[in-house]
Coordinates of C-alpha atoms and ligand atoms in Angstrom, one line a residue:
M168 CA 62.1 -80.6 -114.8
G169 CA 59.0 -82.9 -114.8
G170 CA 57.1 -85.5 -113.0
D171 CA 59.4 -88.1 -114.3
T172 CA 62.1 -86.8 -111.9
L173 CA 60.2 -88.5 -109.2
N174 CA 61.3 -92.1 -108.5
E175 CA 58.3 -94.5 -109.3
D176 CA 58.8 -96.6 -106.3
K177 CA 58.7 -93.6 -104.1
R178 CA 55.4 -92.5 -105.8
I179 CA 53.7 -95.8 -104.9
D180 CA 54.4 -95.3 -101.3
M181 CA 53.2 -91.7 -101.2
T182 CA 49.8 -90.6 -100.0
R183 CA 47.7 -88.7 -102.4
A184 CA 47.7 -85.1 -101.8
I185 CA 45.7 -81.9 -102.5
L186 CA 47.8 -78.7 -103.0
V187 CA 46.2 -75.7 -101.6
T188 CA 47.8 -72.4 -102.6
G189 CA 47.1 -69.5 -100.3
G190 CA 45.7 -72.0 -97.8
A191 CA 46.7 -70.0 -94.7
G192 CA 44.3 -67.1 -95.8
Y193 CA 40.7 -66.6 -95.1
V194 CA 38.8 -68.8 -97.6
G195 CA 41.8 -71.2 -97.8
S196 CA 42.0 -71.9 -94.2
H197 CA 38.4 -72.7 -93.8
T198 CA 38.5 -75.0 -96.8
V199 CA 41.6 -76.8 -95.4
A200 CA 39.7 -77.1 -92.0
Y201 CA 36.6 -78.5 -93.8
L202 CA 38.6 -81.1 -95.9
L203 CA 40.6 -82.3 -93.0
E204 CA 37.5 -82.6 -90.9
N205 CA 35.6 -84.5 -93.6
M206 CA 38.1 -86.6 -95.6
G207 CA 39.8 -89.8 -94.8
N208 CA 43.4 -90.4 -93.9
D209 CA 44.2 -91.5 -97.3
L210 CA 44.6 -87.9 -98.5
E211 CA 47.0 -85.2 -97.2
I212 CA 46.9 -81.5 -97.5
V213 CA 49.8 -79.5 -98.7
V214 CA 49.7 -75.7 -98.3
V215 CA 51.9 -73.2 -100.2
D216 CA 51.6 -69.7 -98.9
N217 CA 54.0 -66.8 -98.8
L218 CA 52.3 -65.2 -95.8
I219 CA 51.9 -61.9 -97.5
N220 CA 48.3 -61.7 -96.1
S221 CA 48.4 -64.3 -93.2
Y222 CA 49.9 -64.3 -89.9
R223 CA 52.5 -66.4 -88.2
K224 CA 53.5 -65.9 -84.6
P225 CA 57.2 -65.3 -84.0
G226 CA 59.1 -68.5 -83.3
Q227 CA 56.3 -70.7 -85.1
K228 CA 56.9 -72.7 -88.2
K229 CA 53.3 -72.6 -89.4
P230 CA 50.9 -69.8 -89.7
E231 CA 48.4 -69.4 -86.9
S232 CA 45.4 -70.5 -88.9
L233 CA 47.0 -73.8 -89.9
R234 CA 48.4 -74.3 -86.4
I235 CA 45.0 -74.0 -85.0
I236 CA 43.4 -76.2 -87.7
E237 CA 46.1 -78.9 -86.8
D238 CA 45.0 -78.5 -83.1
M239 CA 41.3 -78.8 -84.0
T240 CA 41.6 -81.8 -86.2
G241 CA 44.6 -83.7 -84.8
K242 CA 45.9 -83.9 -88.4
T243 CA 49.1 -82.6 -90.0
I244 CA 49.2 -80.0 -92.7
H245 CA 52.4 -79.9 -94.9
F246 CA 53.3 -76.2 -95.1
Y247 CA 55.6 -74.5 -97.4
N248 CA 56.4 -70.8 -96.8
C249 CA 56.9 -70.1 -100.5
D250 CA 55.7 -67.9 -103.4
I251 CA 53.8 -69.5 -106.2
R252 CA 56.1 -67.5 -108.5
D253 CA 59.2 -69.4 -107.2
V254 CA 59.4 -72.0 -109.9
Q255 CA 62.2 -74.1 -108.3
A256 CA 60.4 -74.1 -104.9
M257 CA 57.1 -75.1 -106.5
H258 CA 58.9 -77.9 -108.4
R259 CA 60.0 -79.3 -105.0
V260 CA 56.7 -79.2 -103.6
F261 CA 55.4 -81.4 -106.5
Q262 CA 58.4 -83.7 -106.1
N263 CA 57.9 -84.2 -102.3
H264 CA 54.1 -85.0 -102.5
L265 CA 51.8 -87.0 -104.9
I266 CA 49.7 -84.0 -105.8
E267 CA 46.5 -85.1 -107.5
C268 CA 44.9 -81.6 -107.8
V269 CA 45.2 -78.1 -106.8
I270 CA 43.0 -75.5 -105.2
H271 CA 44.3 -72.2 -106.1
F272 CA 43.5 -69.4 -103.6
A273 CA 46.8 -67.5 -103.6
A274 CA 46.3 -64.0 -104.9
L275 CA 46.3 -60.3 -103.8
K276 CA 42.8 -59.1 -103.3
A277 CA 42.5 -55.5 -102.1
V278 CA 40.7 -53.6 -104.8
G279 CA 41.9 -50.1 -104.0
E280 CA 45.5 -51.2 -103.7
S281 CA 45.2 -52.9 -107.1
V282 CA 44.5 -49.5 -108.6
T283 CA 47.8 -48.0 -107.2
K284 CA 49.9 -51.1 -107.7
P285 CA 48.6 -52.7 -110.9
L286 CA 51.9 -54.4 -111.7
E287 CA 52.2 -56.1 -108.3
Y288 CA 48.5 -57.5 -108.8
Y289 CA 49.2 -58.7 -112.4
Q290 CA 52.5 -60.1 -111.3
A291 CA 51.1 -62.1 -108.3
N292 CA 47.6 -63.0 -109.7
V293 CA 48.3 -63.6 -113.4
S294 CA 51.9 -64.2 -113.7
G295 CA 51.9 -66.4 -110.5
T296 CA 48.9 -68.3 -111.8
C297 CA 50.7 -69.0 -115.1
T298 CA 53.8 -70.2 -113.3
L299 CA 51.6 -72.5 -111.1
F300 CA 50.0 -74.0 -114.2
E301 CA 53.4 -74.6 -115.9
V302 CA 54.7 -76.5 -112.8
M303 CA 51.3 -78.5 -112.7
R304 CA 51.6 -79.4 -116.3
D305 CA 55.3 -80.5 -116.0
H306 CA 54.3 -82.9 -113.2
G307 CA 51.3 -84.2 -115.0
V308 CA 48.7 -82.6 -112.7
H309 CA 45.7 -81.2 -114.6
K310 CA 42.9 -80.9 -112.1
L311 CA 42.3 -77.4 -110.7
V312 CA 39.7 -75.6 -108.6
Y313 CA 40.3 -71.9 -109.1
S314 CA 39.1 -69.0 -106.7
S315 CA 37.2 -66.6 -109.0
S316 CA 34.8 -63.8 -108.2
C317 CA 31.5 -62.4 -109.1
T318 CA 33.6 -59.3 -109.9
V319 CA 34.3 -60.8 -113.4
Y320 CA 30.6 -60.0 -114.4
G321 CA 31.3 -56.2 -114.0
E322 CA 28.1 -54.0 -113.9
P323 CA 25.3 -56.4 -114.0
Q324 CA 23.2 -56.4 -117.2
R325 CA 20.5 -58.6 -115.6
L326 CA 19.8 -60.2 -112.2
P327 CA 20.2 -62.6 -110.9
L328 CA 23.8 -63.2 -112.3
D329 CA 24.0 -66.6 -114.0
E330 CA 27.2 -68.0 -115.6
T331 CA 26.0 -67.1 -119.1
H332 CA 26.2 -63.4 -118.2
P333 CA 29.0 -61.8 -120.1
T334 CA 32.4 -61.3 -118.2
G335 CA 35.2 -58.8 -118.6
A336 CA 33.2 -55.8 -119.7
G337 CA 33.3 -52.7 -117.5
L338 CA 35.6 -54.0 -115.0
T339 CA 36.8 -51.0 -112.8
N340 CA 40.0 -52.3 -111.4
P341 CA 43.2 -54.5 -112.0
Y342 CA 42.1 -56.9 -109.2
G343 CA 38.9 -57.6 -111.1
R344 CA 40.7 -57.8 -114.4
S345 CA 43.4 -60.2 -113.0
K346 CA 40.5 -62.6 -112.1
Y347 CA 39.0 -62.2 -115.6
F348 CA 42.3 -62.7 -117.3
C349 CA 43.0 -65.9 -115.3
E350 CA 39.6 -67.3 -116.3
E351 CA 40.4 -66.6 -120.1
I352 CA 43.9 -68.2 -119.7
M353 CA 42.3 -71.3 -118.1
K354 CA 39.8 -71.5 -121.0
D355 CA 42.8 -71.4 -123.5
L356 CA 44.6 -74.0 -121.4
C357 CA 41.7 -76.4 -121.4
A358 CA 41.2 -75.7 -125.2
S359 CA 44.9 -76.6 -125.8
D360 CA 44.9 -79.9 -124.0
K361 CA 41.9 -82.0 -123.1
K362 CA 43.7 -83.4 -120.0
W363 CA 42.8 -80.3 -118.1
S364 CA 39.8 -80.1 -115.8
V365 CA 39.2 -76.7 -114.4
I366 CA 36.5 -75.5 -112.1
S367 CA 36.4 -71.8 -111.6
L368 CA 34.3 -70.9 -108.6
R369 CA 32.9 -67.4 -108.8
Y370 CA 32.4 -66.4 -105.2
F371 CA 29.9 -63.7 -104.3
N372 CA 30.6 -62.1 -101.0
P373 CA 32.3 -64.5 -98.5
V374 CA 31.6 -63.8 -94.8
G375 CA 31.4 -65.6 -91.5
A376 CA 33.9 -67.9 -89.7
H377 CA 34.3 -71.5 -88.5
P378 CA 31.5 -72.2 -86.0
S379 CA 34.2 -72.9 -83.4
G380 CA 35.2 -69.3 -83.5
R381 CA 38.8 -70.4 -83.6
I382 CA 39.5 -69.3 -87.2
G383 CA 38.1 -66.4 -89.1
E384 CA 38.8 -63.5 -91.4
D385 CA 41.8 -61.4 -90.2
P386 CA 42.3 -58.4 -92.5
R387 CA 45.5 -56.4 -92.2
G388 CA 44.8 -52.7 -91.3
T389 CA 41.4 -51.2 -91.7
P390 CA 39.0 -53.6 -93.4
N391 CA 37.9 -52.7 -96.9
N392 CA 34.8 -55.0 -96.8
L393 CA 31.6 -54.6 -95.0
M394 CA 31.4 -57.6 -92.7
P395 CA 34.9 -57.3 -91.1
Y396 CA 34.3 -53.6 -90.8
I397 CA 30.9 -54.0 -89.0
A398 CA 32.6 -56.6 -86.8
Q399 CA 35.3 -54.3 -85.8
V400 CA 32.9 -51.6 -85.0
A401 CA 30.9 -54.0 -82.8
V402 CA 34.0 -55.1 -80.9
G403 CA 35.0 -51.4 -80.3
R404 CA 38.1 -51.4 -82.6
L405 CA 36.6 -48.9 -85.0
E406 CA 34.2 -46.1 -84.1
E407 CA 31.5 -46.2 -86.7
L408 CA 30.6 -47.6 -90.1
Q409 CA 30.5 -45.4 -93.1
V410 CA 27.6 -46.5 -95.4
F411 CA 28.7 -45.9 -99.0
G412 CA 25.8 -44.3 -100.5
S413 CA 22.1 -44.3 -99.5
D414 CA 20.6 -43.4 -102.8
Y415 CA 20.8 -46.6 -104.7
P416 CA 17.6 -47.9 -106.3
T417 CA 17.3 -50.6 -103.5
V418 CA 15.1 -51.4 -100.5
D419 CA 16.6 -48.8 -98.3
G420 CA 19.0 -46.9 -100.7
T421 CA 22.1 -48.9 -99.6
G422 CA 24.0 -51.5 -101.7
V423 CA 22.7 -54.9 -101.9
R424 CA 25.1 -58.0 -102.1
D425 CA 24.8 -61.8 -101.9
Y426 CA 26.7 -62.7 -98.8
V427 CA 27.7 -66.4 -98.5
H428 CA 29.0 -68.1 -95.5
V429 CA 32.6 -69.2 -95.7
Q430 CA 31.8 -72.6 -94.4
D431 CA 29.4 -73.0 -97.4
L432 CA 32.2 -72.0 -99.7
A433 CA 34.4 -74.6 -98.1
E434 CA 31.7 -77.3 -98.9
G435 CA 31.5 -75.9 -102.5
H436 CA 35.2 -76.6 -102.9
A437 CA 34.8 -80.1 -101.6
G438 CA 31.9 -80.5 -104.1
A439 CA 34.2 -79.4 -106.9
L440 CA 36.9 -81.8 -105.9
A441 CA 34.3 -84.6 -106.1
C442 CA 33.4 -83.7 -109.7
F443 CA 36.9 -84.5 -110.9
N444 CA 35.9 -88.2 -110.8
K445 CA 33.2 -87.5 -113.3
T446 CA 34.2 -87.6 -117.1
E447 CA 32.0 -84.7 -118.0
F448 CA 34.3 -82.5 -115.8
T449 CA 37.0 -82.1 -118.2
G450 CA 37.5 -78.7 -119.7
F451 CA 36.7 -75.3 -118.2
H452 CA 33.6 -74.8 -115.9
A453 CA 32.6 -71.5 -114.2
I454 CA 30.3 -72.0 -111.4
N455 CA 28.7 -69.3 -109.0
L456 CA 28.9 -69.8 -105.3
G457 CA 26.3 -67.6 -103.7
T458 CA 22.9 -67.8 -101.9
G459 CA 20.8 -66.1 -104.5
T460 CA 19.6 -63.7 -102.0
G461 CA 20.8 -60.1 -101.6
Y462 CA 21.0 -58.1 -98.4
S463 CA 21.5 -54.3 -98.1
V464 CA 24.1 -52.6 -95.9
L465 CA 21.6 -51.6 -93.3
Q466 CA 20.0 -55.1 -93.3
M467 CA 23.5 -56.4 -92.6
V468 CA 24.0 -54.0 -89.7
A469 CA 20.7 -54.9 -88.2
A470 CA 21.4 -58.6 -88.4
F471 CA 24.8 -58.1 -86.9
E472 CA 23.4 -56.1 -84.1
A473 CA 20.9 -58.8 -83.4
A474 CA 23.5 -61.5 -83.4
S475 CA 26.1 -59.7 -81.2
G476 CA 23.8 -57.7 -79.0
K477 CA 26.1 -54.7 -79.7
R478 CA 25.3 -51.5 -81.4
V479 CA 26.9 -50.7 -84.7
P480 CA 26.9 -46.9 -85.1
W481 CA 26.8 -45.8 -88.8
R482 CA 26.6 -42.7 -90.9
V483 CA 25.9 -42.1 -94.6
A484 CA 29.0 -41.2 -96.7
A485 CA 29.5 -40.9 -100.4
R486 CA 29.2 -43.8 -102.8
R487 CA 32.4 -45.8 -103.2
A488 CA 33.9 -45.4 -106.8
G489 CA 33.2 -48.5 -108.8
D490 CA 30.4 -49.9 -106.6
V491 CA 27.3 -51.4 -108.1
A492 CA 23.9 -51.1 -106.6
V493 CA 22.8 -54.7 -106.5
N494 CA 24.5 -57.9 -107.0
Y495 CA 23.3 -61.5 -106.5
A496 CA 23.8 -64.9 -107.9
D497 CA 21.7 -67.4 -109.7
A498 CA 23.3 -70.4 -107.9
S499 CA 21.4 -73.1 -109.6
L500 CA 24.2 -74.4 -111.7
A501 CA 26.2 -75.2 -108.5
A502 CA 23.1 -77.1 -107.2
R503 CA 22.7 -79.0 -110.6
T504 CA 26.5 -79.9 -111.1
L505 CA 28.1 -79.8 -107.7
G506 CA 25.0 -80.8 -105.6
W507 CA 25.8 -77.7 -103.6
R508 CA 23.6 -75.2 -102.0
A509 CA 24.4 -72.5 -99.4
R510 CA 22.8 -73.8 -96.2
R511 CA 23.7 -71.2 -93.7
T512 CA 21.6 -68.2 -93.0
L513 CA 22.4 -64.6 -92.5
A514 CA 21.9 -65.1 -88.7
D515 CA 24.5 -67.9 -88.9
M516 CA 26.9 -65.6 -90.9
C517 CA 26.7 -62.9 -88.1
A518 CA 26.8 -65.2 -85.2
D519 CA 29.9 -67.1 -86.4
T520 CA 31.6 -63.9 -87.3
W521 CA 30.9 -62.4 -83.8
R522 CA 32.1 -65.6 -82.2
W523 CA 35.5 -65.2 -83.9
Q524 CA 35.7 -61.4 -83.6
S525 CA 34.6 -61.2 -80.0
T526 CA 37.2 -63.9 -78.9
H527 CA 39.9 -62.5 -81.2
P528 CA 39.4 -58.7 -81.2
H529 CA 42.8 -58.3 -82.8
G530 CA 42.6 -61.4 -85.1
Y531 CA 45.2 -64.0 -84.8
A532 CA 47.6 -61.7 -83.1
T533 CA 45.1 -61.3 -80.1
Ligands
LIG174 P1 43.5 -64.0 -98.2 O1 44.4 -62.8 -98.6 O2 42.9 -64.1 -96.9 O3 44.3 -65.4 -98.7 C1 45.2 -65.5 -99.7 C2 46.4 -66.1 -99.3 O4 47.3 -66.3 -100.4 C3 47.1 -65.3 -98.1 O5 47.4 -66.2 -97.1 C4 48.4 -64.9 -98.8 O6 49.5 -64.7 -97.8 C5 48.6 -65.9 -99.9 N1 49.3 -65.4 -101.1 C6 49.1 -64.2 -101.7 N2 50.0 -64.1 -102.8 C7 50.6 -65.2 -102.8 C8 51.7 -65.7 -103.6 N3 52.2 -65.0 -104.6 N4 52.4 -67.0 -103.3 C9 51.9 -67.6 -102.2 N5 50.9 -67.2 -101.4 C10 50.3 -66.0 -101.7 O7 42.2 -63.9 -99.3 P2 40.9 -64.8 -99.4 O8 39.7 -63.9 -99.0 O9 41.1 -65.9 -98.6 O10 40.8 -65.1 -100.9 C11 41.2 -66.3 -101.5 C12 41.0 -66.2 -102.9 O11 39.6 -66.0 -103.2 C13 41.8 -65.1 -103.7 O12 42.2 -65.6 -104.9 C14 40.6 -64.1 -103.9 O13 40.9 -63.3 -105.0 C15 39.4 -64.9 -104.1 N6 38.2 -64.2 -103.7 C16 38.0 -63.7 -102.5 C17 36.9 -63.0 -102.2 C18 36.7 -62.5 -100.8 O14 35.9 -61.5 -100.6 N7 37.3 -62.9 -99.7 C19 35.8 -62.9 -103.1 C20 36.1 -63.5 -104.4 C21 37.2 -64.1 -104.7
LIG175 C1 34.1 -56.5 -102.9 C2 35.2 -56.2 -103.9 C3 34.9 -57.0 -105.1 C4 34.7 -58.5 -104.7 C5 33.6 -58.7 -103.7 C6 33.3 -60.1 -103.3 C7 35.8 -53.9 -103.3 C8 35.7 -52.5 -103.8 N1 35.1 -54.8 -104.2 O1 33.0 -55.8 -103.4 O2 36.0 -56.9 -105.9 O3 34.4 -59.3 -105.9 O4 34.0 -57.8 -102.7 O5 34.1 -60.4 -102.2 O6 36.4 -54.2 -102.3 N2 30.1 -50.9 -97.8 C9 29.9 -49.9 -96.9 N3 30.8 -49.5 -96.0 C10 32.1 -50.1 -95.9 C11 32.3 -51.2 -96.7 C12 31.3 -51.6 -97.6 O7 28.9 -49.3 -97.0 O8 32.9 -49.8 -95.0 C13 29.1 -51.3 -98.7 C14 29.6 -51.3 -100.2 O9 29.3 -50.1 -100.8 C15 28.7 -52.4 -100.7 C16 28.6 -53.4 -99.6 O10 28.8 -52.7 -98.4 O11 27.4 -52.0 -101.1 C17 29.6 -54.6 -99.7 O12 30.8 -54.1 -99.8 P1 32.1 -55.0 -99.8 O13 32.1 -55.9 -98.6 O14 33.4 -54.2 -100.0 O15 31.9 -56.0 -101.1 P2 31.7 -55.6 -102.6 O16 31.3 -54.2 -102.8 O17 30.7 -56.5 -103.1

């Protein structure tokens, strides 16, 4: 089955489209909102999501995040409730729309769970990604923005982390390895056929929410990551934060990370899409998306208390297995190549998270 199954006359009438896999999720939904808010009507957004980590209200056709974005923007999102591993369903998506490029967010992302369910993670993240690439190739679509992670760098050998830092060594869990494997697969793909243009965006720590407070991060169960955990303590859903380790060689002994606003990430994806018009952007390109500044756990707590006016009780607990002490980006390649720079401050990240969390104490199901 291939792109030639599509009638040429029908193609001419079709609007150009961007396929967003996992577009109902946290980073995906903010990127979809940003694209719809900022692009013209000559481009449509198609989302494929199997809803494994996103919420749809009973009786609704679309997930809540996308329904709200449609309401915010007055634009339609074409939504397919399907798994990226479902080859036939994916072919139908490519037949129904004139897909020009793909932003590939869909993946499982809980690090702890990946240790107990490695096959599920490799199946969804690696096998699913290969299936997507096969369908793209069959339909003559070779432009891809991939959601990678700073986790591919493993334990930092030097800081800040730039894109020449080795990847793949010392990865401590199947989730991290799945992101690394996908990058290696994309390099091989680009080497095999010069038609491919792949931009692998290595996110540092995405936090924050849309400034409207209408969409945000909605983790299922108890959050694994710091910012949603702090937010749920502040809103009274959780009692206190456990600070994983206070004896790291950092400013106050707690772990330091490069937190980046999800709206800045959304702008980074738009910047990557714009690069596909430049000839030098064929082949594989890995680009960090971070601010270049690290904050400790306790600095995050203080900033969140200031933004929310709420107390965030915390106590020190043991270090979390697999954690590194300090991690932050050299984000200069993104500035040079995408013209992208993180613009939002830590205060913005906390204020926007709080606007979302305080109005949606139980996430989209509130
Ligand atoms: P998320 O779980 O909120 O969003 C992922 C979406 O993909 C969900 O809506 C889920 O239902 C969907 N999905 C999962 N498997 C699927 C499948 N097989 N077929 C179709 N849909 C599927 O996660 P997120 O935080 O938005 O992350 C998006 C991407 O960014 C992921 O690839 C993740 O690995 C990567 N990433 C995230 C972070 C982070 O901290 N949030 C950091 C670095 C990289
Ligand atoms: C997480 C992921 C990593 C991913 C990265 C970017 C885990 C184990 N790792 O790592 O794969 O690439 O996000 O999104 O999920 N902390 C606490 N208490 C908590 C939660 C976290 O003290 O309840 C601390 C951690 O020890 C760390 C910091 O807060 O120092 C940030 O933690 P987290 O938000 O989980 O991000 P990463 O550790 O960077």
